[in-house]
Coordinates of C-alpha atoms and ligand atoms in Angstrom, one line a residue:
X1 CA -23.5 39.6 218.5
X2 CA -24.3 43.5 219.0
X3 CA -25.0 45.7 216.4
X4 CA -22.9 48.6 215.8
X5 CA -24.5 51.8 215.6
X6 CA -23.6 52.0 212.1
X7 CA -25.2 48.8 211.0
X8 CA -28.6 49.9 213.0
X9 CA -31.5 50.0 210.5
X10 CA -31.9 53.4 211.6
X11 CA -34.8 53.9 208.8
X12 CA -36.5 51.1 210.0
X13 CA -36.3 52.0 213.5
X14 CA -37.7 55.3 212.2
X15 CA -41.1 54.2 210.6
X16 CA -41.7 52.5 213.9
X17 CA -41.5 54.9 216.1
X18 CA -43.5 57.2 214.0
X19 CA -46.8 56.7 215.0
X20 CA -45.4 58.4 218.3
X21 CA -43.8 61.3 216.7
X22 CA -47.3 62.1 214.7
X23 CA -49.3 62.2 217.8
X24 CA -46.7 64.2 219.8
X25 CA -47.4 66.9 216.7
X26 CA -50.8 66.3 216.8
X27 CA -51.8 66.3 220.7
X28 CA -49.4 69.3 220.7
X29 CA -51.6 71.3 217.9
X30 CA -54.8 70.3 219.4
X31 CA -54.0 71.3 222.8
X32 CA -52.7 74.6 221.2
X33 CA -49.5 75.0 222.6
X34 CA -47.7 76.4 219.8
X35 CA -50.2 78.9 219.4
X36 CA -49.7 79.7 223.4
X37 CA -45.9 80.1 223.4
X38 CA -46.4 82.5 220.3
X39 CA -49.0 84.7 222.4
X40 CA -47.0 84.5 226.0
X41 CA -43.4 84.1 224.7
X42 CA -41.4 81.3 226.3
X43 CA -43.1 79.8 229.3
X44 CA -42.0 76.5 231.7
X45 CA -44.2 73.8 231.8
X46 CA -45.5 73.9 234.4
X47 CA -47.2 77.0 233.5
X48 CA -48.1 76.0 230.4
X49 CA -50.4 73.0 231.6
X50 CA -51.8 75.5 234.3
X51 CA -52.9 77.9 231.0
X52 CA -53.7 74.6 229.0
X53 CA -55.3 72.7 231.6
X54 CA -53.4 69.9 231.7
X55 CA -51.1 67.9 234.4
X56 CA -48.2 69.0 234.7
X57 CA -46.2 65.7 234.0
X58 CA -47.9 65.0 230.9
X59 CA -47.3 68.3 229.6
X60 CA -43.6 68.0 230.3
X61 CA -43.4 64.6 228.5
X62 CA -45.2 66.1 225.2
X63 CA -43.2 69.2 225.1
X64 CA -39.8 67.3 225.3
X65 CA -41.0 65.2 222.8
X66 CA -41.6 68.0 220.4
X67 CA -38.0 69.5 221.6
X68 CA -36.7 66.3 220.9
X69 CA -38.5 66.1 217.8
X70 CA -37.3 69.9 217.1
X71 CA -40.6 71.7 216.9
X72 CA -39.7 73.4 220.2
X73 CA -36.4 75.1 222.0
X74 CA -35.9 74.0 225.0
X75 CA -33.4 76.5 227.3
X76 CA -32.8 75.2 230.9
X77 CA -36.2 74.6 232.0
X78 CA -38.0 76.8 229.2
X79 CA -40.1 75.9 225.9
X80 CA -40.3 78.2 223.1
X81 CA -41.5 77.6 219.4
X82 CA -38.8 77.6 216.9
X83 CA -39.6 79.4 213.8
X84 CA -41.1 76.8 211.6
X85 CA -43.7 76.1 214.7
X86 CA -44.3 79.8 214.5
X87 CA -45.0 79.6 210.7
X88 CA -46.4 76.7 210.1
X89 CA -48.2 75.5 213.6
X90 CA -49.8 78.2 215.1
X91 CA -53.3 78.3 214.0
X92 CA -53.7 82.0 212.3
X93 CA -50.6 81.7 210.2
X94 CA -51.0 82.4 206.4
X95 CA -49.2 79.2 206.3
X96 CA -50.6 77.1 208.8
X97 CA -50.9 73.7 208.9
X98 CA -53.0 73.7 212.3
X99 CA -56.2 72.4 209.8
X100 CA -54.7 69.9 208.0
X101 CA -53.0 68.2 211.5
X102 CA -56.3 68.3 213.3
X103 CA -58.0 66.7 210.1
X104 CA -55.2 64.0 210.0
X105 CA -55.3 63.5 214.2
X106 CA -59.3 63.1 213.8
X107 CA -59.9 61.7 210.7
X108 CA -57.2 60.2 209.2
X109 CA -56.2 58.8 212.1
X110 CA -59.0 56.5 213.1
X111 CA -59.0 55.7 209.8
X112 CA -55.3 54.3 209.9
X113 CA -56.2 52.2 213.1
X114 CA -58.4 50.0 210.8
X115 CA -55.5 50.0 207.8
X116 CA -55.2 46.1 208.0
X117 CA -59.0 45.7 207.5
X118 CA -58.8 48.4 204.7
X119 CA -56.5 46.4 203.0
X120 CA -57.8 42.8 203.3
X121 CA -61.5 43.8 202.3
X122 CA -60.1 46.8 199.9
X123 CA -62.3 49.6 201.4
X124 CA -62.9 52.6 203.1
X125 CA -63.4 52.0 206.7
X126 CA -65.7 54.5 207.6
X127 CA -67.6 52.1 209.1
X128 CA -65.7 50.9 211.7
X129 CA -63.6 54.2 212.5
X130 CA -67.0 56.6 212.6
X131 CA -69.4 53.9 212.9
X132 CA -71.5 54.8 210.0
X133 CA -71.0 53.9 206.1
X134 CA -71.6 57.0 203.5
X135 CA -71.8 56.3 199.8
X136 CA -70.2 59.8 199.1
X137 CA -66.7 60.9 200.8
X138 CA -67.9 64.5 200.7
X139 CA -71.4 63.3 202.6
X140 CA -69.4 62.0 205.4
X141 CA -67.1 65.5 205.8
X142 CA -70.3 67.7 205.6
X143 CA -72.6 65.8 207.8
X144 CA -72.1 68.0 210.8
X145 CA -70.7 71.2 210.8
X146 CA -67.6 70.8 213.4
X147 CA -66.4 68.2 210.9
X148 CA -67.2 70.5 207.7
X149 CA -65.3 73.3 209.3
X150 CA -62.2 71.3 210.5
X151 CA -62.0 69.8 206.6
X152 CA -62.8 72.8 205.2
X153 CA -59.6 74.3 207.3
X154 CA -57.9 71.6 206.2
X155 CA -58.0 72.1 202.6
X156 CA -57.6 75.2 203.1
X157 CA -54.1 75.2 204.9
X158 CA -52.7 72.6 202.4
X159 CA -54.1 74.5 199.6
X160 CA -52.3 78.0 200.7
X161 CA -48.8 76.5 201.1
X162 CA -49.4 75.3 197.2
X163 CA -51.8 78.0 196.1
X164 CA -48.5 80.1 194.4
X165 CA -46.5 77.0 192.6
X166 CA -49.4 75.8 191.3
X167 CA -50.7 79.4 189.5
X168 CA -47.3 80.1 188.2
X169 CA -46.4 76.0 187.2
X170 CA -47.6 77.4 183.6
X171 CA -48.0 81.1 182.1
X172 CA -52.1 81.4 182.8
X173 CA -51.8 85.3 181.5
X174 CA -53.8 84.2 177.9
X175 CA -57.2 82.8 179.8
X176 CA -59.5 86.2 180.5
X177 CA -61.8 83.6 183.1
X178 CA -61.4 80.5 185.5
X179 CA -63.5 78.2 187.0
X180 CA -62.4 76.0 190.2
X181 CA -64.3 73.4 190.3
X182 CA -64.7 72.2 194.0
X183 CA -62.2 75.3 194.9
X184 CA -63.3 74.7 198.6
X185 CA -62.5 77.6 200.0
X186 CA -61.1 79.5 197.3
X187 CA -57.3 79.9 198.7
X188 CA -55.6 79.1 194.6
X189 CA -59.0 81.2 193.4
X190 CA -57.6 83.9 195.7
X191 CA -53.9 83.5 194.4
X192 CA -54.8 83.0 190.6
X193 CA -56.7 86.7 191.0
X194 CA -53.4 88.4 192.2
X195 CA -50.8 86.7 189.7
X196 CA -53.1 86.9 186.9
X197 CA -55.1 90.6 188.2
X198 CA -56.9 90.2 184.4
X199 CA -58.6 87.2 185.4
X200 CA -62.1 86.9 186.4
X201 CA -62.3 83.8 188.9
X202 CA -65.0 81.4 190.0
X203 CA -64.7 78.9 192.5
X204 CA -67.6 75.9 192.1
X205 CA -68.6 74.2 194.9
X206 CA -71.5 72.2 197.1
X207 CA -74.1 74.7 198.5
X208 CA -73.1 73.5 202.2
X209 CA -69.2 74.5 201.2
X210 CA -70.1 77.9 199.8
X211 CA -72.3 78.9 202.7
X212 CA -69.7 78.5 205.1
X213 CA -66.0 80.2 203.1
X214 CA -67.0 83.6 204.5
X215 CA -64.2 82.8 207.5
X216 CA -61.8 81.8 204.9
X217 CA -61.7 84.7 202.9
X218 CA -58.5 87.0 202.8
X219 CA -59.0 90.9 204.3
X220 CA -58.1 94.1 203.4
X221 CA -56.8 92.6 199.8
X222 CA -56.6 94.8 197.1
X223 CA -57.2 92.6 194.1
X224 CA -60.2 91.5 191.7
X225 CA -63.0 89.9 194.1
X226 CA -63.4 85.5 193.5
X227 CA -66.9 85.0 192.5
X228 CA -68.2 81.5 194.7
X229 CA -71.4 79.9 192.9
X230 CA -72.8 77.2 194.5
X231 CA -73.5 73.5 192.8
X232 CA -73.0 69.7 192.5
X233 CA -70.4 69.5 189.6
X234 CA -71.7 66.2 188.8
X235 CA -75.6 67.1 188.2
X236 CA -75.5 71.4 187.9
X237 CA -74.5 73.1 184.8
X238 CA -70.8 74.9 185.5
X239 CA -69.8 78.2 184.8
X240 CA -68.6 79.2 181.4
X241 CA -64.7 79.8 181.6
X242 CA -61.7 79.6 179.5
X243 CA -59.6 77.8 182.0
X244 CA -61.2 74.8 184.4
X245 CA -59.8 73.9 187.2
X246 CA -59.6 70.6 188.8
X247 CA -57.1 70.5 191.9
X248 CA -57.2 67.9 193.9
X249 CA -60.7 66.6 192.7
X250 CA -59.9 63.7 190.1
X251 CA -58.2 61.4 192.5
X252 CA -61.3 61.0 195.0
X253 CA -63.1 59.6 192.5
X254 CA -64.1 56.1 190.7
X255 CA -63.9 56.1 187.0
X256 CA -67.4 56.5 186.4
X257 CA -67.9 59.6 188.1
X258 CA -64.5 61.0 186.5
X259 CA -66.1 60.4 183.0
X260 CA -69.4 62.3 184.3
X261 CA -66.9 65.7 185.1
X262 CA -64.4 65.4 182.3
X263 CA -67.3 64.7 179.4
X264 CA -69.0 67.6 180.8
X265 CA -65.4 69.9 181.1
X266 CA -65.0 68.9 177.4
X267 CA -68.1 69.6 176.3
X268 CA -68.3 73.1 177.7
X269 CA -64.5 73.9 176.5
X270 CA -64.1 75.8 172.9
X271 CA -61.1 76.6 171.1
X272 CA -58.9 77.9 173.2
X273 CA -60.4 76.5 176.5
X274 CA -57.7 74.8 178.6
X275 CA -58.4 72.6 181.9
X276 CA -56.0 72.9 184.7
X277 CA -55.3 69.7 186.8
X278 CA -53.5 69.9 190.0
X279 CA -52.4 66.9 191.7
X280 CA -49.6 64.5 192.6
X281 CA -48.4 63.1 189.7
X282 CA -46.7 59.6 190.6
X283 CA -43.7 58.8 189.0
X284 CA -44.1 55.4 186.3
X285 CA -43.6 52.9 189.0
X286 CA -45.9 54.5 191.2
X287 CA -44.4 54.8 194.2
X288 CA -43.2 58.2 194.5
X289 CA -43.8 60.7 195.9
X290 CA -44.2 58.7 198.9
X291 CA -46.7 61.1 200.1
X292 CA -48.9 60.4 197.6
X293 CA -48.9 56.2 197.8
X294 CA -49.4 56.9 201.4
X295 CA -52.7 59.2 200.5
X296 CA -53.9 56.1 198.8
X297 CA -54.2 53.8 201.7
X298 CA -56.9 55.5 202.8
X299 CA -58.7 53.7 200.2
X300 CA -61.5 56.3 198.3
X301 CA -62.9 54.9 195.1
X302 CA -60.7 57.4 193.2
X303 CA -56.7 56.8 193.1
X304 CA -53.3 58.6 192.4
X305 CA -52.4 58.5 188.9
X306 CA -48.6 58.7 187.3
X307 CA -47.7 61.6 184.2
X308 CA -48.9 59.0 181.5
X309 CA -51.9 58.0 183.3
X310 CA -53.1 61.7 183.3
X311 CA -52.1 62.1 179.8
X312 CA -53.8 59.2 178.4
X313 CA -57.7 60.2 180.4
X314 CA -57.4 64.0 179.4
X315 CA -56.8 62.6 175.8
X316 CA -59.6 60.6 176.0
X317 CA -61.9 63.6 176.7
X318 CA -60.4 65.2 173.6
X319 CA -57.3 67.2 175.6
X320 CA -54.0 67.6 173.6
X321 CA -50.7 69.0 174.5
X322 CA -50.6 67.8 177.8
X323 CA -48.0 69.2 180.2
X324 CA -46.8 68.4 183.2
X325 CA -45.3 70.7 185.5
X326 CA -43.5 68.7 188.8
X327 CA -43.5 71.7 191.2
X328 CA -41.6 70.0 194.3
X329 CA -44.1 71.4 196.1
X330 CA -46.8 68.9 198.0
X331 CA -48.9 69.6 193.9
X332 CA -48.0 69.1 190.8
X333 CA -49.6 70.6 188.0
X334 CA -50.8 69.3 184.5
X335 CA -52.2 71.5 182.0
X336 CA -54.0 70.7 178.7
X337 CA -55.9 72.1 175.6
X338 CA -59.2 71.0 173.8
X339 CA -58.4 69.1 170.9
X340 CA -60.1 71.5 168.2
X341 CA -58.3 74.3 168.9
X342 CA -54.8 73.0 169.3
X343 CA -55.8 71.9 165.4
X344 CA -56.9 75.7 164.5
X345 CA -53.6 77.1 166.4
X346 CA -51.5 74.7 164.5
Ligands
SAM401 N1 -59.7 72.2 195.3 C1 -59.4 72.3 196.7 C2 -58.0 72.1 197.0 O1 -57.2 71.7 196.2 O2 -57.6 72.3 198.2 C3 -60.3 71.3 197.5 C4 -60.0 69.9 197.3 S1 -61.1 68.8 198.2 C5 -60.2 67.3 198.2 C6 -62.4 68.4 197.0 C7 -63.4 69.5 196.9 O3 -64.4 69.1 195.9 C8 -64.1 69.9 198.2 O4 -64.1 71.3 198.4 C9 -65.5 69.4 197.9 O5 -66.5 70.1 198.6 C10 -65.7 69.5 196.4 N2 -66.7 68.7 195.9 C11 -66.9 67.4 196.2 N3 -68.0 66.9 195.5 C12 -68.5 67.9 194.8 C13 -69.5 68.0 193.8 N4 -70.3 67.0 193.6 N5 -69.7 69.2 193.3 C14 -68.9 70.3 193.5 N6 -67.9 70.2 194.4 C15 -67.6 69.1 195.0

């Protein structure tokens, strides 16, 4: 009996093909070729391998795949990007994703080749994608500089596109400083100064991190400078502030280290002091956003937490009024108070 198209489970058919579709994008972004239709305009393949150094078959094949997949026009015989490539794939947009796709077609890739070991020994698999085991996530991206760099870009380029919905999820206008603790690059540091121009920022970060941001930083901006100190958040004493910041740190770590940061965070905080906390929050059942339960295969120590599972650890560092903002955006944001002052407020 054939099925009718209708009755196709189209979904289905969907997941499995999409392997394909992500390394389309990702080939496509490594060998640059959004980048070179934005310099040169539209081009035919054929000159397009010739630039890229490619053949001339293969590049065909890839750019009707990302036609097909709409990330490129195709007019008769000639590619151009359409105007999310333009935004979003090129590699020197304000909102490019060029870091984060390299980072997912050489990291998170191999790592997804081994997913059915991951999941029957319930680990990492460093080991078998890079051939080496590190005790620390962070040890493994900063080992060499090429892979520092390309992670570095890649927090970076996720981090712009949510930089503005998470500094305006809540009013920040009351805290005179911030700290962003493993701020990376600084991208929210650098959004934070110009929707809040009263507040003095600091990103915190590892020594081999801050030495290398200088390539990140915005030009020709005309707002209050981010102050970068340099620091393991774990062992170093943090900066005073008002405001911590923690985005996209608590979810890479195992409960023991997350006690180390938050006891510490708490301790430093006085009246007034509020920590900022900018992740996915999961919704109760834990399996949306989908983007987020998909994160967690990767299998760090840390995991992704839903809106009561945040509330309940801040609480247990002595945070009250918890809010969460869902921002629709790829972070959410949850802000909270030290205990003692929401007592002198009320
Ligand atoms: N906050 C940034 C964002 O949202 O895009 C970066 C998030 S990234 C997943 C985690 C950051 O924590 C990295 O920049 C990393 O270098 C930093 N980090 C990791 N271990 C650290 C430590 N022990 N002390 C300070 N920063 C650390």
């Amino acid at each position: 009996v054939s099925q009718s198209a209708s009755k196709l489970p189209s979904k289905i058919l969907e997941l499995m093909d999409g392997f394909r579709a992500s390394k389309a994008l990702f080939v496509a972004s490594k060998l640059k070729i959004f980048d070179h239709l934005k310099d040169k305009g539209p081009m035919k393949a054929v000159d397009i391998a010739n630039d890229v150094g490619t053949s001339v078959c293969g590049t065909e094949r890839l750019l009707d795949a990302c036609a097909s997949l709409g990330l490129l026009e195709k007019t008769s015989q000639v590619y151009s990007n359409t105007d999310s490539a333009n935004t979003y794939l090129t590699s020197d947009g304000k909102y490019s994703l060029h870091g984060y796709i390299i980072h997912s077609n050489d990291h998170l890739w191999p790592l997804f080749t081994n997913l059915e070991s991951a999941v029957k020994e319930g680990s990492r698999q460093n080991h078998r994608a890079f051939g080496k085991k590190a005790d620390d996530l962070f040890k493994d991206y900063y080992h060499s500089q090429e892979v520092k760099q390309r992670f570095m870009a890649a927090m970076h380029s996720i981090a712009h596109l949510t930089a503005r919905d998470v500094a305006t999820a809540f009013d920040l206008s009351k805290f005179k400083s911030a700290c962003d603790l493993g701020g990376c690059t600084g991208a929210l540091a650098h959004e934070l100064v110009q929707v809040y121009p009263n507040l003095k920022v600091t990103v915190f970060d590892l020594p081999e991190v801050i030495a290398n941001i200088s390539h990140f930083q915005p030009s020709g901006q005309h707002t209050a400078p981010v102050t970068f100190v340099s620091g393991d958040f774990f062992k170093d004493n943090l900066p005073e502030a008002d405001l911590y910041i923690l985005s996209r740190v608590l979810h890479d770590w195992p409960d023991e280290k997350i006690h180390v940061l938050l006891s510490k965070i708490s301790a430093l905080c006085r009246p007034g002091s509020a920590l900022l906390v900018a992740e996915i929050v999961l919704d109760e059942q834990k399996i949306h956003p989908s983007v987020a339960v998909l994160q967690s295969l990767s299998m760090t120590e840390g995991k992704q937490r839903s809106g009561s599972e945040y509330k309940q650890l801040l609480e247990k560092y002595g945070f009250t009024d918890v809010q969460i903002k869902i921002t629709g955006n790829l972070l959410d944001a949850v802000l909270c108070f030290k205990k003692s002052c929401a007592i002198l407020v009320a």
